Every structure is written in C-alpha cells, then in structure tokens.
Amino acid sequence: MENKRIVMGSDHAGYNLKLKVKAHLEARGFEVMDVGTHTTDSCNYTVYADALCKAIAAGEADLGILVCGTGIGMSMAANKHAGIRAACCSDTFSARLTREHNDANVLVMPGRFVTNTVADRILKKYFKTPFEGGRHARRIEKIPCC
Ligand code: RB5
C-alpha cells in the first residue's frame, strides 16, 4: 500500500491521536490530506466523517483514517456512505482481519482508548495486510451500498 493517498479526519476527542498518526504517516512518505477538525474545541464527529467519505468518493484519496473518542460514532457515520467500509480497531488482530476479510477502506481508531504505541502497531498491520478476495469478496458484494 505504499503509494496510497490517505485522508484523515477526527473530532476533538481524536484530534491529538490524529496528529500523531499523521506525523507518522508523513514521515513514512505518505501523502496525507486532513479534513479537520483542526483544534480541540468540541465539535460534531459527523462533519469530519462526511468530509472524509466525500474525499474518497471523489477519488481524492484511496484510504481514510478517522479518530473520535470511542471510534464508534465515526464508524456509524462513515458506514452510511456508499462505497465505504469503515472498521473500528483497537487491536492489531482486528486491523489485520478487517483488511483480509472486509477490505476496509477506512480505519477508525478510538482516541480515548489506544495509546500512540498501540495506534502505530494497528496502523502498520492495517497497511501491510492485503485483502484476501475470494469468498470474502462475495460477502462484501452482499453488503448494501458497499
Ligand atoms: C465526543 O465526546 C464523543 O462522543 C465522540 O468522540 C465519539 O466517541 C462518538 O462516538
């Protein structure tokens, strides 16, 4: 996945982790677009989930990374968009399996529950794991709007 363009978004609760992840990705040479939020002021996560999904739908990015407090609200909002398969991961096992089985194109992390170190491990696993296809592709095709 080394050539992928990445779009990131967070709310206030995910802002600090988003900055860490963004710096880590840029240091690895990825092109990263940040749709906000750009402060720790309280805001609505839906705004940034929507902006990120629209960027992917418009072909401006290949993969998205969202961070909110729990990762749950962002996942719910992102998964309402056609073509988006967002997975909330707080461990490396889920990060691997959501690539292999679900071809997740948006990784969501809980800013309040993962450390920077764990987030780095999740990220590395997510990026290095390919989609398996086959029976998993048939299953994804049955998810509405995926
Ligand atoms: C914000 O307090 C929090 O509700 C939000 O970050 C997220 O966890 C929602 O699911």
PDB file of C-alpha atoms and ligand atoms in Angstrom:
ATOM      1  CA  MET A   1       0.000   0.000   0.000  1.00  0.00           C
ATOM      2  CA  GLU A   2       2.987   2.290  -0.255  1.00  0.00           C
ATOM      3  CA  ASN A   3       1.511   4.553  -2.983  1.00  0.00           C
ATOM      4  CA  LYS A   4      -1.825   5.187  -1.351  1.00  0.00           C
ATOM      5  CA  ARG A   5      -3.159   8.662  -0.810  1.00  0.00           C
ATOM      6  CA  ILE A   6      -4.616   8.979   2.657  1.00  0.00           C
ATOM      7  CA  VAL A   7      -7.325  11.246   4.030  1.00  0.00           C
ATOM      8  CA  MET A   8      -7.647  11.755   7.771  1.00  0.00           C
ATOM      9  CA  GLY A   9     -10.317  13.242   9.996  1.00  0.00           C
ATOM     10  CA  SER A  10     -11.132  13.476  13.671  1.00  0.00           C
ATOM     11  CA  ASP A  11     -13.303  15.261  16.169  1.00  0.00           C
ATOM     12  CA  HIS A  12     -11.896  16.998  19.255  1.00  0.00           C
ATOM     13  CA  ALA A  13     -11.593  13.687  21.132  1.00  0.00           C
ATOM     14  CA  GLY A  14      -9.493  12.185  18.362  1.00  0.00           C
ATOM     15  CA  TYR A  15      -7.510  15.270  17.478  1.00  0.00           C
ATOM     16  CA  ASN A  16      -4.302  14.515  19.389  1.00  0.00           C
ATOM     17  CA  LEU A  17      -4.039  10.938  18.162  1.00  0.00           C
ATOM     18  CA  LYS A  18      -4.797  12.077  14.617  1.00  0.00           C
ATOM     19  CA  LEU A  19      -1.829  14.462  14.717  1.00  0.00           C
ATOM     20  CA  LYS A  20       0.474  11.678  15.923  1.00  0.00           C
ATOM     21  CA  VAL A  21      -0.724   9.285  13.234  1.00  0.00           C
ATOM     22  CA  LYS A  22      -0.484  11.966  10.561  1.00  0.00           C
ATOM     23  CA  ALA A  23       3.119  12.800  11.500  1.00  0.00           C
ATOM     24  CA  HIS A  24       3.988   9.106  11.500  1.00  0.00           C
ATOM     25  CA  LEU A  25       2.498   8.590   8.019  1.00  0.00           C
ATOM     26  CA  GLU A  26       4.130  11.703   6.566  1.00  0.00           C
ATOM     27  CA  ALA A  27       7.484  10.566   7.943  1.00  0.00           C
ATOM     28  CA  ARG A  28       6.949   7.320   6.020  1.00  0.00           C
ATOM     29  CA  GLY A  29       6.385   9.295   2.819  1.00  0.00           C
ATOM     30  CA  PHE A  30       2.604   9.099   2.549  1.00  0.00           C
ATOM     31  CA  GLU A  31       0.586  11.963   1.109  1.00  0.00           C
ATOM     32  CA  VAL A  32      -1.951  12.879   3.814  1.00  0.00           C
ATOM     33  CA  MET A  33      -4.989  15.157   3.424  1.00  0.00           C
ATOM     34  CA  ASP A  34      -6.533  16.364   6.713  1.00  0.00           C
ATOM     35  CA  VAL A  35     -10.226  17.312   6.563  1.00  0.00           C
ATOM     36  CA  GLY A  36     -10.244  18.535  10.178  1.00  0.00           C
ATOM     37  CA  THR A  37     -11.023  19.202  12.875  1.00  0.00           C
ATOM     38  CA  HIS A  38      -8.038  21.452  13.446  1.00  0.00           C
ATOM     39  CA  THR A  39      -8.478  22.277  17.136  1.00  0.00           C
ATOM     40  CA  THR A  40      -9.520  20.562  20.366  1.00  0.00           C
ATOM     41  CA  ASP A  41     -12.714  22.641  20.567  1.00  0.00           C
ATOM     42  CA  SER A  42     -15.829  20.489  20.934  1.00  0.00           C
ATOM     43  CA  CYS A  43     -17.364  19.616  17.556  1.00  0.00           C
ATOM     44  CA  ASN A  44     -19.587  17.044  15.796  1.00  0.00           C
ATOM     45  CA  TYR A  45     -17.784  13.965  14.509  1.00  0.00           C
ATOM     46  CA  THR A  46     -20.318  13.557  11.682  1.00  0.00           C
ATOM     47  CA  VAL A  47     -18.956  16.637   9.896  1.00  0.00           C
ATOM     48  CA  TYR A  48     -15.491  15.080   9.540  1.00  0.00           C
ATOM     49  CA  ALA A  49     -16.694  11.570   8.774  1.00  0.00           C
ATOM     50  CA  ASP A  50     -18.794  13.014   5.949  1.00  0.00           C
ATOM     51  CA  ALA A  51     -15.947  15.162   4.590  1.00  0.00           C
ATOM     52  CA  LEU A  52     -13.564  12.197   4.597  1.00  0.00           C
ATOM     53  CA  CYS A  53     -16.022   9.885   2.836  1.00  0.00           C
ATOM     54  CA  LYS A  54     -16.735  12.521   0.202  1.00  0.00           C
ATOM     55  CA  ALA A  55     -12.984  12.853  -0.477  1.00  0.00           C
ATOM     56  CA  ILE A  56     -12.744   9.097  -1.064  1.00  0.00           C
ATOM     57  CA  ALA A  57     -15.870   9.081  -3.249  1.00  0.00           C
ATOM     58  CA  ALA A  58     -14.413  11.963  -5.307  1.00  0.00           C
ATOM     59  CA  GLY A  59     -11.233   9.987  -5.898  1.00  0.00           C
ATOM     60  CA  GLU A  60      -9.080  12.430  -3.934  1.00  0.00           C
ATOM     61  CA  ALA A  61      -7.847   9.676  -1.613  1.00  0.00           C
ATOM     62  CA  ASP A  62      -7.697   5.894  -1.570  1.00  0.00           C
ATOM     63  CA  LEU A  63      -7.903   5.198   2.147  1.00  0.00           C
ATOM     64  CA  GLY A  64      -9.250   7.036   5.168  1.00  0.00           C
ATOM     65  CA  ILE A  65      -8.330   7.166   8.824  1.00  0.00           C
ATOM     66  CA  LEU A  66     -10.826   8.551  11.322  1.00  0.00           C
ATOM     67  CA  VAL A  67     -10.390   9.110  15.050  1.00  0.00           C
ATOM     68  CA  CYS A  68     -13.030  10.046  17.620  1.00  0.00           C
ATOM     69  CA  GLY A  69     -13.280   9.251  21.321  1.00  0.00           C
ATOM     70  CA  THR A  70     -14.586   5.697  21.031  1.00  0.00           C
ATOM     71  CA  GLY A  71     -14.279   5.187  17.286  1.00  0.00           C
ATOM     72  CA  ILE A  72     -17.946   4.226  17.291  1.00  0.00           C
ATOM     73  CA  GLY A  73     -19.667   7.432  16.185  1.00  0.00           C
ATOM     74  CA  MET A  74     -17.199   7.903  13.333  1.00  0.00           C
ATOM     75  CA  SER A  75     -17.747   4.293  12.235  1.00  0.00           C
ATOM     76  CA  MET A  76     -21.528   4.667  12.251  1.00  0.00           C
ATOM     77  CA  ALA A  77     -21.392   7.913  10.265  1.00  0.00           C
ATOM     78  CA  ALA A  78     -18.824   6.691   7.719  1.00  0.00           C
ATOM     79  CA  ASN A  79     -20.609   3.407   7.055  1.00  0.00           C
ATOM     80  CA  LYS A  80     -23.714   5.282   5.882  1.00  0.00           C
ATOM     81  CA  HIS A  81     -21.753   6.363   2.780  1.00  0.00           C
ATOM     82  CA  ALA A  82     -21.848   4.235  -0.362  1.00  0.00           C
ATOM     83  CA  GLY A  83     -18.558   2.523  -1.100  1.00  0.00           C
ATOM     84  CA  ILE A  84     -17.206   2.985   2.420  1.00  0.00           C
ATOM     85  CA  ARG A  85     -16.225   0.042   4.594  1.00  0.00           C
ATOM     86  CA  ALA A  86     -15.121   1.556   7.891  1.00  0.00           C
ATOM     87  CA  ALA A  87     -13.785  -0.612  10.702  1.00  0.00           C
ATOM     88  CA  CYS A  88     -13.154   0.474  14.269  1.00  0.00           C
ATOM     89  CA  CYS A  89      -9.971  -1.195  15.506  1.00  0.00           C
ATOM     90  CA  SER A  90      -8.328  -1.012  18.891  1.00  0.00           C
ATOM     91  CA  ASP A  91      -6.034  -4.026  18.411  1.00  0.00           C
ATOM     92  CA  THR A  92      -3.767  -5.416  15.693  1.00  0.00           C
ATOM     93  CA  PHE A  93      -5.773  -8.623  15.291  1.00  0.00           C
ATOM     94  CA  SER A  94      -8.872  -6.672  14.185  1.00  0.00           C
ATOM     95  CA  ALA A  95      -6.722  -4.452  11.946  1.00  0.00           C
ATOM     96  CA  ARG A  96      -5.355  -7.488  10.110  1.00  0.00           C
ATOM     97  CA  LEU A  97      -8.683  -9.260   9.774  1.00  0.00           C
ATOM     98  CA  THR A  98     -10.599  -6.223   8.597  1.00  0.00           C
ATOM     99  CA  ARG A  99      -8.157  -5.917   5.694  1.00  0.00           C
ATOM    100  CA  GLU A 100      -8.093  -9.645   4.890  1.00  0.00           C
ATOM    101  CA  HIS A 101     -11.842 -10.252   5.227  1.00  0.00           C
ATOM    102  CA  ASN A 102     -13.617  -6.902   4.847  1.00  0.00           C
ATOM    103  CA  ASP A 103     -11.288  -4.896   2.590  1.00  0.00           C
ATOM    104  CA  ALA A 104     -11.872  -1.981   4.951  1.00  0.00           C
ATOM    105  CA  ASN A 105     -11.042   1.283   3.197  1.00  0.00           C
ATOM    106  CA  VAL A 106     -11.445   3.403   6.314  1.00  0.00           C
ATOM    107  CA  LEU A 107      -9.620   2.607   9.557  1.00  0.00           C
ATOM    108  CA  VAL A 108     -11.253   4.096  12.633  1.00  0.00           C
ATOM    109  CA  MET A 109      -9.476   4.301  15.977  1.00  0.00           C
ATOM    110  CA  PRO A 110     -10.650   5.308  19.444  1.00  0.00           C
ATOM    111  CA  GLY A 111      -8.546   8.270  20.505  1.00  0.00           C
ATOM    112  CA  ARG A 112      -9.504   7.833  24.148  1.00  0.00           C
ATOM    113  CA  PHE A 113      -8.649   4.131  24.377  1.00  0.00           C
ATOM    114  CA  VAL A 114      -5.491   3.456  22.388  1.00  0.00           C
ATOM    115  CA  THR A 115      -2.013   4.702  23.195  1.00  0.00           C
ATOM    116  CA  ASN A 116       0.190   6.168  20.477  1.00  0.00           C
ATOM    117  CA  THR A 117       2.254   2.981  20.519  1.00  0.00           C
ATOM    118  CA  VAL A 118      -0.758   0.727  20.028  1.00  0.00           C
ATOM    119  CA  ALA A 119      -2.088   3.041  17.310  1.00  0.00           C
ATOM    120  CA  ASP A 120       1.237   2.718  15.455  1.00  0.00           C
ATOM    121  CA  ARG A 121       1.020  -1.067  15.639  1.00  0.00           C
ATOM    122  CA  ILE A 122      -2.575  -1.041  14.398  1.00  0.00           C
ATOM    123  CA  LEU A 123      -1.585   1.243  11.544  1.00  0.00           C
ATOM    124  CA  LYS A 124       1.352  -0.915  10.464  1.00  0.00           C
ATOM    125  CA  LYS A 125      -0.763  -4.066  10.495  1.00  0.00           C
ATOM    126  CA  TYR A 126      -3.572  -2.368   8.590  1.00  0.00           C
ATOM    127  CA  PHE A 127      -1.217  -1.094   5.876  1.00  0.00           C
ATOM    128  CA  LYS A 128       0.740  -4.270   5.374  1.00  0.00           C
ATOM    129  CA  THR A 129      -2.229  -6.641   5.134  1.00  0.00           C
ATOM    130  CA  PRO A 130      -3.794  -7.286   1.711  1.00  0.00           C
ATOM    131  CA  PHE A 131      -7.415  -8.197   1.035  1.00  0.00           C
ATOM    132  CA  GLU A 132      -7.838 -11.940   0.533  1.00  0.00           C
ATOM    133  CA  GLY A 133     -10.670 -11.694  -2.003  1.00  0.00           C
ATOM    134  CA  GLY A 134     -12.438 -14.938  -2.936  1.00  0.00           C
ATOM    135  CA  ARG A 135     -15.267 -15.789  -0.569  1.00  0.00           C
ATOM    136  CA  HIS A 136     -14.732 -12.507   1.257  1.00  0.00           C
ATOM    137  CA  ALA A 137     -15.304 -10.532  -1.950  1.00  0.00           C
ATOM    138  CA  ARG A 138     -18.577 -12.395  -2.496  1.00  0.00           C
ATOM    139  CA  ARG A 139     -19.675 -11.486   1.024  1.00  0.00           C
ATOM    140  CA  ILE A 140     -18.753  -7.822   0.685  1.00  0.00           C
ATOM    141  CA  GLU A 141     -20.783  -7.640  -2.526  1.00  0.00           C
ATOM    142  CA  LYS A 142     -23.836  -8.571  -0.479  1.00  0.00           C
ATOM    143  CA  ILE A 143     -23.463  -5.641   1.915  1.00  0.00           C
ATOM    144  CA  PRO A 144     -25.844  -2.888   0.728  1.00  0.00           C
ATOM    145  CA  CYS A 145     -24.038   0.008  -0.991  1.00  0.00           C
ATOM    146  CA  CYS A 146     -20.557  -1.440  -0.476  1.00  0.00           C
TER     147      CYS A 146
HETATM  148  C1  RB5 B   1     -17.171  13.067  21.967  1.00  0.00           C
HETATM  149  O1  RB5 B   1     -17.328  13.327  23.301  1.00  0.00           O
HETATM  150  C2  RB5 B   1     -17.501  11.613  21.668  1.00  0.00           C
HETATM  151  O2  RB5 B   1     -18.856  11.388  21.837  1.00  0.00           O
HETATM  152  C3  RB5 B   1     -17.066  11.243  20.266  1.00  0.00           C
HETATM  153  O3  RB5 B   1     -15.713  11.483  20.132  1.00  0.00           O
HETATM  154  C4  RB5 B   1     -17.250   9.802  19.878  1.00  0.00           C
HETATM  155  O4  RB5 B   1     -16.688   8.939  20.826  1.00  0.00           O
HETATM  156  C5  RB5 B   1     -18.597   9.403  19.483  1.00  0.00           C
HETATM  157  O5  RB5 B   1     -18.879   8.251  19.152  1.00  0.00           O
END
